[in-house]
Structures are given as C-alpha cells and as structure tokens.
Amino acid sequence: QVQLVESGGGLVQPGGSLTLSCAASGFTFSSHHMSWYRQVPGKEREMVARITAINKDTYYADSVKGRFTISRDNAKSTVYLQMNSAKLEDTAVYYCNAVRFDLRDRGYWGQGTQVTVSS
C-alpha cells in the first residue's frame, strides 16, 4: 500500500534549523512531483515547496524563499525539507504530498508532522 512516512519534526528555536524527511513506498516515486505543505488552525493548507519529478525543478512560497530547501533522493524514495532561519510563523503541521507528473493517479498525502518554533 502507498505510504508517505514523515520524520524530523519537533521543537526548534527561532533562527535554528530543522530537516524534515518523507520516505515514500507503494508507488513510483521518481514519476511523482513531491511537495511540502503546512497548515495551522483556522487557515488554509499552504504549499511551501515543490520539487518536480523529472528535472527536479524547485518552487517555493514567498514566505520561505531563501530559508527552506527542498530536495529528493530517488534512489531512497525520500524527499527532504531543510528549514533554516526558523521563524515563529513557521509553526505548523507539515505534510508530504505526491502527485504523478501526468496526474494519472489521485495523489497521496503523508500523516503530517508537527513543527514548533519557540524559545
């Protein structure tokens, strides 16, 4: 069965760094665009970063440009989010998402992992 298993969430101080990982299984990882989303109570789920399936092009929300880096390792079927210079407003539940490049499947979501930026 399809699984997206996230790890690396937790507490980080303002200005600190944290790396999230998402290990995928049950589908062809290399043919899927991979993204990180985040959501806080009362707000819409927001796409933070995306890395495409074939060329590994990257895209970032304005709020995280210059601070976060998305990457992928197709051999390990894993996508990462390196979070640097963490801000209080980065506090959210972070979700891993997969969508096939040609949209021929429904897409998949991870379970979410909490990131809290606090002193």
Coordinates of N, CA, C and O in Angstrom, one line a residue:
Q1 N 0.8 -1.2 0.0 CA 0.0 0.0 0.0 C 0.9 1.2 0.0 O 2.0 1.2 0.4
V2 N 0.3 2.3 -0.5 CA 1.0 3.6 -0.5 C 1.3 4.1 0.9 O 0.4 4.1 1.7
Q3 N 2.5 4.6 1.1 CA 2.8 5.2 2.4 C 3.8 6.4 2.2 O 4.7 6.3 1.3
L4 N 3.5 7.4 2.9 CA 4.4 8.6 3.0 C 4.7 8.8 4.5 O 3.8 9.2 5.2
V5 N 5.9 8.4 4.9 CA 6.2 8.4 6.3 C 7.1 9.6 6.6 O 8.3 9.6 6.1
E6 N 6.7 10.5 7.4 CA 7.4 11.7 7.7 C 8.2 11.6 9.0 O 7.7 10.9 9.9
S7 N 9.3 12.2 9.1 CA 10.1 12.3 10.3 C 10.9 13.6 10.4 O 11.0 14.3 9.4
G8 N 11.4 13.9 11.5 CA 12.2 15.0 11.7 C 11.5 16.2 12.3 O 12.2 17.2 12.7
G9 N 10.2 16.2 12.5 CA 9.5 17.3 13.1 C 9.8 17.4 14.6 O 10.4 16.5 15.2
G10 N 9.5 18.5 15.2 CA 9.7 18.7 16.6 C 9.9 20.2 16.9 O 9.4 21.1 16.2
L11 N 10.6 20.4 18.0 CA 10.8 21.8 18.5 C 12.1 22.4 18.0 O 13.2 21.7 18.0
V12 N 12.1 23.6 17.5 CA 13.3 24.3 17.1 C 13.2 25.7 17.6 O 12.1 26.3 17.6
Q13 N 14.3 26.3 18.0 CA 14.4 27.7 18.4 C 14.3 28.7 17.2 O 14.7 28.3 16.1
P14 N 13.8 29.9 17.4 CA 13.9 30.9 16.4 C 15.3 31.1 15.9 O 16.2 31.2 16.7
G15 N 15.5 31.1 14.6 CA 16.8 31.2 14.0 C 17.5 29.8 13.8 O 18.5 29.8 13.1
G16 N 16.9 28.8 14.3 CA 17.5 27.5 14.2 C 17.1 26.7 13.0 O 16.5 27.3 12.1
S17 N 17.6 25.5 12.9 CA 17.4 24.7 11.7 C 16.8 23.4 12.0 O 17.0 22.8 13.1
L18 N 16.1 22.8 11.1 CA 15.4 21.5 11.2 C 15.3 20.9 9.8 O 15.1 21.6 8.9
T19 N 15.4 19.6 9.7 CA 15.3 18.9 8.5 C 14.1 17.9 8.6 O 14.2 17.0 9.5
L20 N 13.2 18.0 7.7 CA 12.1 17.0 7.6 C 12.4 16.0 6.5 O 13.0 16.4 5.5
S21 N 12.0 14.8 6.7 CA 12.2 13.7 5.7 C 10.8 13.1 5.5 O 10.0 13.0 6.4
C22 N 10.6 12.6 4.3 CA 9.4 11.9 3.9 C 9.8 10.7 3.1 O 10.3 10.9 1.9
A23 N 9.7 9.5 3.6 CA 10.0 8.3 2.9 C 8.8 7.7 2.3 O 7.8 7.4 2.9
A24 N 8.9 7.5 1.0 CA 7.7 7.0 0.2 C 7.9 5.5 -0.2 O 9.0 5.0 -0.4
S25 N 6.7 4.9 -0.3 CA 6.7 3.5 -0.8 C 5.3 3.2 -1.4 O 4.3 3.9 -1.1
G26 N 5.2 2.2 -2.2 CA 4.0 1.7 -2.8 C 3.6 2.4 -4.1 O 2.5 2.1 -4.6
F27 N 4.5 3.2 -4.6 CA 4.2 3.9 -5.9 C 5.6 4.3 -6.5 O 6.6 4.2 -5.8
T28 N 5.5 4.7 -7.8 CA 6.8 5.0 -8.5 C 7.2 6.4 -8.1 O 6.7 7.4 -8.7
F29 N 8.0 6.5 -7.1 CA 8.4 7.8 -6.6 C 9.0 8.7 -7.6 O 8.7 9.9 -7.6
S30 N 9.8 8.2 -8.5 CA 10.5 9.1 -9.5 C 9.6 9.7 -10.5 O 10.0 10.7 -11.1
S31 N 8.4 9.2 -10.7 CA 7.4 9.8 -11.6 C 6.5 10.8 -10.9 O 5.5 11.2 -11.6
H32 N 6.7 11.1 -9.7 CA 5.8 12.0 -8.9 C 6.5 13.3 -8.5 O 7.7 13.2 -8.0
H33 N 5.8 14.4 -8.8 CA 6.2 15.6 -8.1 C 6.0 15.5 -6.6 O 5.0 14.9 -6.2
M34 N 7.0 16.0 -5.9 CA 6.9 15.9 -4.4 C 6.8 17.3 -3.8 O 7.5 18.2 -4.3
S35 N 5.9 17.5 -2.8 CA 5.8 18.8 -2.2 C 5.7 18.7 -0.7 O 5.3 17.7 -0.2
W36 N 6.0 19.8 -0.1 CA 5.7 20.0 1.4 C 4.6 21.1 1.5 O 4.7 22.2 0.9
Y37 N 3.6 20.8 2.3 CA 2.5 21.7 2.6 C 2.6 21.9 4.1 O 3.1 21.1 4.9
R38 N 2.0 23.0 4.6 CA 1.8 23.2 6.0 C 0.4 23.8 6.3 O -0.2 24.5 5.4
Q39 N 0.0 23.6 7.5 CA -1.3 24.1 7.9 C -1.4 24.4 9.4 O -0.8 23.7 10.2
V40 N -2.0 25.6 9.7 CA -2.2 26.0 11.1 C -3.7 26.1 11.3 O -4.5 26.3 10.4
P41 N -4.2 25.9 12.6 CA -5.6 26.0 12.8 C -6.2 27.3 12.3 O -5.7 28.4 12.5
G42 N -7.4 27.2 11.6 CA -8.1 28.3 11.1 C -7.6 28.9 9.8 O -8.1 29.9 9.3
K43 N -6.5 28.2 9.2 CA -6.0 28.7 7.9 C -6.0 27.6 6.9 O -6.0 26.4 7.2
E44 N -6.0 28.0 5.6 CA -5.9 27.1 4.5 C -4.5 26.4 4.5 O -3.5 27.0 4.9
R45 N -4.5 25.2 4.0 CA -3.3 24.5 3.8 C -2.5 25.2 2.7 O -3.0 25.5 1.7
E46 N -1.2 25.4 3.0 CA -0.4 26.2 2.1 C 0.8 25.3 1.6 O 1.4 24.6 2.3
M47 N 1.0 25.4 0.3 CA 2.1 24.8 -0.3 C 3.4 25.5 0.0 O 3.5 26.7 -0.3
V48 N 4.4 24.9 0.6 CA 5.6 25.5 1.0 C 6.7 25.4 -0.1 O 7.4 26.3 -0.4
A49 N 6.8 24.2 -0.6 CA 7.9 23.9 -1.6 C 7.5 22.7 -2.4 O 6.7 21.8 -2.0
R50 N 8.0 22.7 -3.7 CA 7.8 21.6 -4.6 C 9.1 21.3 -5.3 O 9.8 22.2 -5.7
I51 N 9.3 20.0 -5.6 CA 10.4 19.6 -6.5 C 9.8 18.6 -7.5 O 9.1 17.7 -7.2
T52 N 10.0 18.9 -8.8 CA 9.3 18.1 -9.9 C 10.0 16.8 -10.1 O 11.1 16.5 -9.6
A53 N 9.2 15.9 -10.8 CA 9.6 14.5 -10.9 C 10.8 14.3 -11.8 O 11.7 13.5 -11.4
I54 N 10.9 14.9 -12.9 CA 11.9 14.6 -13.9 C 13.2 15.5 -13.8 O 14.3 14.9 -13.7
N55 N 13.0 16.8 -13.9 CA 14.1 17.7 -13.9 C 14.5 18.2 -12.5 O 15.5 18.9 -12.4
K56 N 13.7 17.9 -11.5 CA 14.0 18.3 -10.1 C 14.0 19.8 -10.0 O 14.8 20.4 -9.2
D57 N 13.1 20.5 -10.8 CA 12.9 21.9 -10.6 C 12.3 22.2 -9.3 O 11.4 21.4 -8.8
T58 N 12.6 23.3 -8.7 CA 12.1 23.6 -7.3 C 11.3 24.9 -7.4 O 11.6 25.8 -8.1
Y59 N 10.3 25.0 -6.5 CA 9.4 26.1 -6.3 C 9.2 26.3 -4.8 O 9.0 25.4 -4.1
Y60 N 9.1 27.6 -4.4 CA 9.0 27.9 -3.0 C 7.9 29.0 -2.8 O 7.8 29.9 -3.6
A61 N 7.2 28.9 -1.7 CA 6.3 30.0 -1.3 C 7.2 31.2 -0.9 O 8.3 31.0 -0.4
D62 N 6.7 32.4 -1.2 CA 7.5 33.6 -0.9 C 7.9 33.7 0.6 O 9.0 34.2 0.9
S63 N 7.1 33.1 1.4 CA 7.4 33.2 2.9 C 8.6 32.4 3.3 O 9.1 32.6 4.4
V64 N 9.0 31.5 2.5 CA 10.1 30.6 2.9 C 11.3 30.7 1.9 O 12.4 30.1 2.2
K65 N 11.2 31.5 0.8 CA 12.3 31.6 -0.1 C 13.6 32.1 0.6 O 13.5 33.0 1.4
G66 N 14.7 31.4 0.3 CA 16.0 31.8 0.9 C 16.2 31.2 2.2 O 17.3 31.2 2.8
R67 N 15.2 30.5 2.8 CA 15.3 29.9 4.1 C 15.2 28.4 4.1 O 15.9 27.6 4.8
F68 N 14.3 27.9 3.2 CA 14.0 26.5 3.1 C 14.5 25.9 1.8 O 14.6 26.6 0.8
T69 N 14.9 24.7 1.8 CA 15.4 24.0 0.6 C 14.8 22.6 0.5 O 14.8 21.8 1.5
I70 N 14.1 22.3 -0.6 CA 13.6 21.0 -0.9 C 14.5 20.2 -1.7 O 15.1 20.8 -2.7
S71 N 14.7 18.9 -1.5 CA 15.5 18.1 -2.3 C 14.9 16.7 -2.3 O 14.0 16.4 -1.5
R72 N 15.4 15.9 -3.2 CA 14.9 14.5 -3.3 C 16.0 13.5 -3.6 O 17.0 13.9 -4.3
D73 N 15.9 12.3 -3.1 CA 16.8 11.2 -3.5 C 16.0 10.1 -4.0 O 15.3 9.4 -3.3
N74 N 16.0 10.0 -5.3 CA 15.1 9.0 -6.0 C 15.6 7.5 -5.6 O 14.7 6.6 -5.5
A75 N 16.8 7.3 -5.4 CA 17.3 6.0 -5.0 C 16.8 5.6 -3.7 O 16.6 4.4 -3.4
K76 N 16.5 6.6 -2.8 CA 16.0 6.3 -1.4 C 14.5 6.5 -1.4 O 13.9 6.3 -0.3
S77 N 13.9 7.0 -2.5 CA 12.5 7.4 -2.5 C 12.1 8.3 -1.3 O 11.1 8.1 -0.6
T78 N 12.9 9.3 -1.1 CA 12.8 10.2 0.0 C 12.9 11.6 -0.5 O 13.7 12.0 -1.3
V79 N 12.0 12.5 0.1 CA 12.1 13.9 -0.1 C 12.4 14.6 1.2 O 11.9 14.1 2.2
Y80 N 13.1 15.7 1.1 CA 13.6 16.4 2.3 C 13.1 17.9 2.3 O 13.0 18.4 1.2
L81 N 13.0 18.4 3.5 CA 12.8 19.9 3.6 C 13.8 20.4 4.6 O 13.6 20.1 5.8
Q82 N 14.8 21.1 4.2 CA 15.8 21.7 5.1 C 15.2 23.1 5.4 O 15.1 24.0 4.6
M83 N 15.0 23.3 6.7 CA 14.4 24.5 7.2 C 15.5 25.3 8.0 O 16.0 24.8 9.0
N84 N 15.9 26.4 7.5 CA 16.9 27.3 8.2 C 16.3 28.6 8.6 O 15.2 29.0 8.1
S85 N 16.9 29.3 9.5 CA 16.5 30.6 10.0 C 15.0 30.5 10.4 O 14.2 31.3 10.0
A86 N 14.6 29.5 11.2 CA 13.2 29.3 11.5 C 12.6 30.5 12.2 O 13.3 31.2 13.0
K87 N 11.4 30.8 11.9 CA 10.6 31.9 12.4 C 9.4 31.3 13.2 O 8.9 30.2 12.9
L88 N 8.9 32.1 14.1 CA 7.7 31.7 14.9 C 6.5 31.3 13.9 O 5.8 30.3 14.2
E89 N 6.4 32.0 12.8 CA 5.3 31.8 11.9 C 5.5 30.5 11.1 O 4.6 30.1 10.3
D90 N 6.6 29.8 11.2 CA 6.8 28.5 10.6 C 6.1 27.4 11.4 O 6.1 26.3 10.9
T91 N 5.7 27.7 12.6 CA 5.0 26.7 13.4 C 3.7 26.2 12.7 O 2.9 27.0 12.3
A92 N 3.6 24.9 12.4 CA 2.5 24.3 11.7 C 2.7 22.8 11.7 O 3.7 22.3 12.1
V93 N 1.6 22.2 11.2 CA 1.7 20.8 10.8 C 2.2 20.7 9.4 O 1.5 21.3 8.5
Y94 N 3.2 20.0 9.1 CA 3.8 19.9 7.8 C 3.4 18.5 7.2 O 3.6 17.5 7.8
Y95 N 3.0 18.6 5.9 CA 2.5 17.4 5.2 C 3.3 17.2 4.0 O 3.6 18.1 3.2
C96 N 3.6 15.9 3.7 CA 4.3 15.5 2.5 C 3.2 15.1 1.5 O 2.2 14.5 1.8
N97 N 3.4 15.5 0.2 CA 2.4 15.3 -0.8 C 3.1 14.8 -2.1 O 4.2 15.2 -2.4
A98 N 2.5 13.8 -2.8 CA 3.0 13.3 -4.0 C 1.9 13.3 -5.1 O 0.8 13.0 -4.8
V99 N 2.2 13.8 -6.3 CA 1.3 13.8 -7.4 C 2.1 13.4 -8.6 O 3.1 13.9 -8.9
R100 N 1.5 12.5 -9.4 CA 2.2 12.0 -10.6 C 2.3 13.1 -11.6 O 1.3 13.9 -11.8
F101 N 3.3 13.1 -12.3 CA 3.6 14.3 -13.2 C 2.5 14.4 -14.3 O 2.3 15.6 -14.7
D102 N 1.9 13.4 -14.7 CA 0.8 13.4 -15.7 C -0.6 13.3 -15.1 O -1.6 13.2 -15.8
L103 N -0.7 13.4 -13.7 CA -1.9 13.4 -13.0 C -2.8 12.2 -13.2 O -4.0 12.3 -13.1
R104 N -2.2 11.1 -13.5 CA -2.9 9.8 -13.7 C -3.2 9.1 -12.4 O -3.9 8.0 -12.5
D105 N -2.8 9.5 -11.3 CA -3.3 9.0 -10.0 C -3.9 10.1 -9.2 O -3.8 11.3 -9.5
R106 N -4.5 9.8 -8.1 CA -5.2 10.7 -7.2 C -4.2 11.6 -6.4 O -4.7 12.6 -5.8
G107 N -3.0 11.2 -6.3 CA -2.1 11.9 -5.4 C -2.2 11.3 -4.0 O -3.2 10.7 -3.6
Y108 N -1.1 11.6 -3.2 CA -1.1 11.0 -1.9 C -0.6 12.0 -0.9 O 0.2 12.9 -1.2
W109 N -1.0 11.8 0.4 CA -0.6 12.6 1.5 C 0.0 11.8 2.6 O -0.4 10.7 2.9
G110 N 1.0 12.4 3.3 CA 1.5 11.9 4.5 C 0.6 12.2 5.7 O -0.4 12.9 5.5
Q111 N 1.0 11.7 6.8 CA 0.1 11.9 8.0 C 0.3 13.2 8.7 O -0.6 13.6 9.5
G112 N 1.3 14.0 8.3 CA 1.6 15.2 8.9 C 2.5 15.1 10.1 O 2.5 14.1 10.9
T113 N 3.4 16.1 10.3 CA 4.3 16.1 11.5 C 4.3 17.6 12.0 O 4.4 18.5 11.2
Q114 N 4.3 17.7 13.3 CA 4.3 19.0 13.9 C 5.7 19.6 14.0 O 6.6 19.0 14.4
V115 N 5.8 20.9 13.6 CA 7.0 21.7 13.7 C 6.6 22.9 14.6 O 5.7 23.6 14.3
T116 N 7.3 23.0 15.7 CA 7.0 24.1 16.6 C 8.3 25.0 16.8 O 9.3 24.5 17.1
V117 N 8.2 26.3 16.4 CA 9.3 27.2 16.6 C 9.0 28.0 17.8 O 8.1 28.8 17.9
S118 N 9.9 27.8 18.8 CA 9.6 28.5 20.1 C 10.9 28.5 20.9 O 11.8 27.7 20.7
S119 N 11.1 29.6 21.7 CA 12.2 29.6 22.7 C 12.0 28.7 23.9 O 12.9 28.5 24.6

